[in-house]
mmCIF file of N, CA and C in Angstrom:
data_model
loop_
_atom_site.group_PDB
_atom_site.id
_atom_site.type_symbol
_atom_site.label_atom_id
_atom_site.label_comp_id
_atom_site.label_asym_id
_atom_site.label_seq_id
_atom_site.Cartn_x
_atom_site.Cartn_y
_atom_site.Cartn_z
ATOM 1 N N MET A 1 69.089 -18.132 -88.003
ATOM 2 C CA MET A 1 68.216 -18.229 -88.231
ATOM 3 C C MET A 1 66.987 -19.329 -87.917
ATOM 4 N N LYS A 2 67.320 -20.957 -88.276
ATOM 5 C CA LYS A 2 66.928 -22.097 -88.490
ATOM 6 C C LYS A 2 67.704 -22.860 -86.964
ATOM 7 N N GLU A 3 68.861 -22.551 -86.058
ATOM 8 C CA GLU A 3 69.332 -22.685 -85.872
ATOM 9 C C GLU A 3 68.836 -21.876 -84.515
ATOM 10 N N MET A 4 68.046 -21.711 -84.410
ATOM 11 C CA MET A 4 67.852 -20.660 -83.107
ATOM 12 C C MET A 4 66.291 -20.996 -83.315
ATOM 13 N N ASN A 5 65.545 -20.993 -84.467
ATOM 14 C CA ASN A 5 64.149 -21.888 -83.614
ATOM 15 C C ASN A 5 64.103 -23.115 -83.691
ATOM 16 N N LYS A 6 64.936 -24.393 -83.959
ATOM 17 C CA LYS A 6 65.622 -25.491 -83.234
ATOM 18 C C LYS A 6 65.748 -24.800 -81.946
ATOM 19 N N ILE A 7 66.272 -23.960 -81.680
ATOM 20 C CA ILE A 7 67.158 -24.018 -79.934
ATOM 21 C C ILE A 7 65.555 -23.699 -79.374
ATOM 22 N N GLN A 8 64.651 -23.090 -79.968
ATOM 23 C CA GLN A 8 63.101 -22.542 -79.405
ATOM 24 C C GLN A 8 62.703 -23.811 -78.814
ATOM 25 N N ASN A 9 62.502 -24.406 -80.494
ATOM 26 C CA ASN A 9 60.823 -25.372 -79.686
ATOM 27 C C ASN A 9 61.817 -26.382 -79.302
ATOM 28 N N GLN A 10 63.448 -26.296 -78.621
ATOM 29 C CA GLN A 10 63.780 -27.784 -78.181
ATOM 30 C C GLN A 10 63.373 -27.326 -76.335
ATOM 31 N N ILE A 11 63.103 -25.588 -76.063
ATOM 32 C CA ILE A 11 62.811 -24.852 -75.241
ATOM 33 C C ILE A 11 61.537 -25.442 -74.375
ATOM 34 N N GLU A 12 60.277 -25.447 -75.263
ATOM 35 C CA GLU A 12 59.710 -25.416 -75.131
ATOM 36 C C GLU A 12 58.843 -26.940 -75.013
ATOM 37 N N HIS A 13 59.417 -27.884 -75.502
ATOM 38 C CA HIS A 13 59.679 -29.340 -76.108
ATOM 39 C C HIS A 13 59.594 -29.402 -74.293
ATOM 40 N N TYR A 14 61.093 -29.451 -73.344
ATOM 41 C CA TYR A 14 61.618 -29.286 -72.288
ATOM 42 C C TYR A 14 61.016 -29.218 -71.905
ATOM 43 N N ILE A 15 60.328 -27.576 -71.384
ATOM 44 C CA ILE A 15 59.222 -27.069 -70.873
ATOM 45 C C ILE A 15 57.965 -27.967 -70.829
ATOM 46 N N GLN A 16 57.658 -28.297 -71.710
ATOM 47 C CA GLN A 16 55.997 -29.374 -71.568
ATOM 48 C C GLN A 16 56.825 -31.070 -70.458
ATOM 49 N N GLY A 17 58.401 -31.193 -70.561
ATOM 50 C CA GLY A 17 59.596 -32.602 -70.304
ATOM 51 C C GLY A 17 58.899 -33.637 -71.102
ATOM 52 N N GLN A 18 59.605 -33.182 -72.482
ATOM 53 C CA GLN A 18 59.096 -33.750 -74.091
ATOM 54 C C GLN A 18 60.339 -34.002 -74.468
ATOM 55 N N LEU A 19 61.882 -33.683 -74.440
ATOM 56 C CA LEU A 19 63.012 -34.061 -74.356
ATOM 57 C C LEU A 19 63.681 -35.871 -73.847
ATOM 58 N N THR A 20 64.092 -36.103 -74.553
ATOM 59 C CA THR A 20 64.959 -37.288 -73.411
ATOM 60 C C THR A 20 66.147 -36.754 -72.459
ATOM 61 N N GLU A 21 65.970 -37.312 -72.001
ATOM 62 C CA GLU A 21 68.259 -37.247 -70.884
ATOM 63 C C GLU A 21 68.958 -36.673 -71.818
ATOM 64 N N GLN A 22 69.497 -37.225 -72.913
ATOM 65 C CA GLN A 22 70.437 -36.460 -73.969
ATOM 66 C C GLN A 22 69.849 -34.840 -74.144
ATOM 67 N N GLU A 23 69.165 -35.611 -74.932
ATOM 68 C CA GLU A 23 68.553 -33.778 -74.844
ATOM 69 C C GLU A 23 68.532 -32.445 -74.032
ATOM 70 N N VAL A 24 68.066 -32.941 -72.600
ATOM 71 C CA VAL A 24 68.294 -31.726 -71.479
ATOM 72 C C VAL A 24 68.976 -31.936 -71.324
ATOM 73 N N ASP A 25 70.438 -32.537 -71.544
ATOM 74 C CA ASP A 25 71.565 -32.080 -71.198
ATOM 75 C C ASP A 25 71.943 -31.495 -72.122
ATOM 76 N N ALA A 26 71.993 -31.575 -73.607
ATOM 77 C CA ALA A 26 72.670 -30.664 -74.520
ATOM 78 C C ALA A 26 72.511 -29.564 -74.290
ATOM 79 N N LEU A 27 70.733 -28.961 -74.480
ATOM 80 C CA LEU A 27 69.821 -27.473 -73.734
ATOM 81 C C LEU A 27 70.675 -27.076 -72.378
ATOM 82 N N TRP A 28 71.137 -27.509 -71.680
ATOM 83 C CA TRP A 28 71.537 -27.015 -71.084
ATOM 84 C C TRP A 28 73.365 -27.199 -71.113
ATOM 85 N N THR A 29 73.579 -27.563 -72.238
ATOM 86 C CA THR A 29 75.470 -27.019 -72.450
ATOM 87 C C THR A 29 74.772 -25.374 -73.197
ATOM 88 N N GLU A 30 73.983 -26.398 -73.933
ATOM 89 C CA GLU A 30 73.622 -24.620 -74.830
ATOM 90 C C GLU A 30 73.497 -23.105 -73.856
ATOM 91 N N PHE A 31 73.101 -22.979 -72.660
ATOM 92 C CA PHE A 31 72.330 -22.532 -71.834
ATOM 93 C C PHE A 31 73.746 -22.018 -71.878
ATOM 94 N N LEU A 32 74.784 -22.984 -70.766
ATOM 95 C CA LEU A 32 75.552 -22.673 -70.240
ATOM 96 C C LEU A 32 76.810 -21.786 -71.061
ATOM 97 N N GLU A 33 76.879 -22.390 -73.024
ATOM 98 C CA GLU A 33 77.805 -21.481 -73.838
ATOM 99 C C GLU A 33 76.416 -20.795 -74.435
ATOM 100 N N THR A 34 75.347 -20.124 -74.167
ATOM 101 C CA THR A 34 75.200 -18.860 -75.218
ATOM 102 C C THR A 34 73.755 -18.098 -73.879
ATOM 103 N N PRO A 35 73.786 -17.919 -72.556
ATOM 104 C CA PRO A 35 73.849 -17.353 -71.782
ATOM 105 C C PRO A 35 72.227 -16.689 -72.429
ATOM 106 N N GLU A 36 71.813 -15.924 -73.863
ATOM 107 C CA GLU A 36 70.475 -15.055 -73.821
ATOM 108 C C GLU A 36 69.971 -16.589 -73.696
ATOM 109 N N LEU A 37 70.099 -16.969 -74.687
ATOM 110 C CA LEU A 37 69.449 -18.466 -74.729
ATOM 111 C C LEU A 37 68.663 -19.036 -73.733
ATOM 112 N N TYR A 38 69.282 -18.691 -71.971
ATOM 113 C CA TYR A 38 68.756 -18.839 -71.152
ATOM 114 C C TYR A 38 67.448 -18.422 -70.305
ATOM 115 N N ASP A 39 68.429 -17.061 -70.724
ATOM 116 C CA ASP A 39 67.534 -15.934 -70.447
ATOM 117 C C ASP A 39 65.530 -15.843 -71.462
ATOM 118 N N TYR A 40 66.101 -16.703 -72.944
ATOM 119 C CA TYR A 40 65.044 -16.768 -73.394
ATOM 120 C C TYR A 40 64.337 -17.924 -72.306
ATOM 121 N N TYR A 41 64.061 -19.237 -71.383
ATOM 122 C CA TYR A 41 64.495 -20.380 -71.369
ATOM 123 C C TYR A 41 63.226 -19.312 -69.943
ATOM 124 N N LEU A 42 64.065 -18.379 -69.133
ATOM 125 C CA LEU A 42 63.430 -17.823 -68.062
ATOM 126 C C LEU A 42 62.186 -16.624 -68.596
ATOM 127 N N THR A 43 62.590 -16.161 -69.497
ATOM 128 C CA THR A 43 61.171 -15.193 -70.716
ATOM 129 C C THR A 43 60.004 -16.169 -70.549
ATOM 130 N N VAL A 44 60.357 -17.212 -70.884
ATOM 131 C CA VAL A 44 59.622 -17.624 -71.214
ATOM 132 C C VAL A 44 58.179 -18.954 -70.452
ATOM 133 N N ILE A 45 59.004 -19.759 -69.384
ATOM 134 C CA ILE A 45 58.431 -19.996 -68.358
ATOM 135 C C ILE A 45 57.873 -18.629 -67.045
ATOM 136 N N ASN A 46 58.134 -17.209 -68.126
ATOM 137 C CA ASN A 46 57.497 -16.672 -66.028
ATOM 138 C C ASN A 46 56.761 -16.233 -66.880
ATOM 139 N N LEU A 47 56.544 -15.974 -68.061
ATOM 140 C CA LEU A 47 55.443 -15.178 -69.181
ATOM 141 C C LEU A 47 54.260 -16.346 -69.492
ATOM 142 N N GLN A 48 54.480 -17.919 -68.971
ATOM 143 C CA GLN A 48 53.440 -19.089 -68.579
ATOM 144 C C GLN A 48 52.876 -18.620 -67.553
ATOM 145 N N ALA A 49 53.156 -18.266 -66.521
ATOM 146 C CA ALA A 49 52.853 -18.344 -65.306
ATOM 147 C C ALA A 49 52.195 -17.321 -64.997
ATOM 148 N N LEU A 50 53.011 -15.754 -65.160
ATOM 149 C CA LEU A 50 52.261 -14.807 -65.719
ATOM 150 C C LEU A 50 50.816 -15.146 -66.308
ATOM 151 N N PHE A 51 50.422 -15.723 -67.359
ATOM 152 C CA PHE A 51 49.996 -16.141 -68.513
ATOM 153 C C PHE A 51 48.566 -17.404 -67.242
ATOM 154 N N GLN A 52 49.010 -17.953 -66.496
ATOM 155 C CA GLN A 52 48.505 -19.074 -66.205
ATOM 156 C C GLN A 52 47.689 -18.553 -65.136
ATOM 157 N N ASP A 53 48.915 -17.259 -64.725
ATOM 158 C CA ASP A 53 47.595 -16.558 -63.177
ATOM 159 C C ASP A 53 46.598 -15.649 -63.613
ATOM 160 N N LYS A 54 47.229 -15.238 -64.461
ATOM 161 C CA LYS A 54 45.716 -14.740 -65.001
ATOM 162 C C LYS A 54 44.322 -15.779 -65.240
ATOM 163 N N SER A 55 44.195 -16.348 -66.465
ATOM 164 C CA SER A 55 43.449 -17.651 -66.634
ATOM 165 C C SER A 55 43.207 -18.516 -65.584
ATOM 166 N N LEU A 56 43.657 -18.004 -64.294
ATOM 167 C CA LEU A 56 42.963 -18.677 -62.879
ATOM 168 C C LEU A 56 41.846 -17.299 -62.401
ATOM 169 N N ALA A 57 42.489 -16.748 -63.266
ATOM 170 C CA ALA A 57 41.731 -15.159 -62.553
ATOM 171 C C ALA A 57 40.438 -14.904 -63.147
ATOM 172 N N TYR A 58 40.773 -15.664 -64.223
ATOM 173 C CA TYR A 58 39.654 -15.185 -64.709
ATOM 174 C C TYR A 58 37.664 -16.239 -64.909
ATOM 175 N N HIS A 59 38.514 -17.229 -64.464
ATOM 176 C CA HIS A 59 37.796 -18.207 -64.223
ATOM 177 C C HIS A 59 37.368 -18.302 -62.651
ATOM 178 N N HIS A 60 38.397 -17.856 -61.832
ATOM 179 C CA HIS A 60 37.747 -17.410 -60.208
ATOM 180 C C HIS A 60 37.326 -16.185 -60.025
ATOM 181 N N PRO A 61 36.412 -14.949 -60.578
ATOM 182 C CA PRO A 61 36.240 -13.940 -59.852
ATOM 183 C C PRO A 61 36.376 -12.986 -58.539
#
């Protein structure tokens, strides 16, 4: 569980552009080795996009 939390944290930092090049490479290696992590990454970015679209809609009725 601790390892999963660490990887989820890395995914969040990756999305925010806060990882080094080496950390990005290691994360993509994890994605290749564990497709469920890549699915989690896609889910996170899709949810963020959805929430961003909804927040824009609220600001521009």
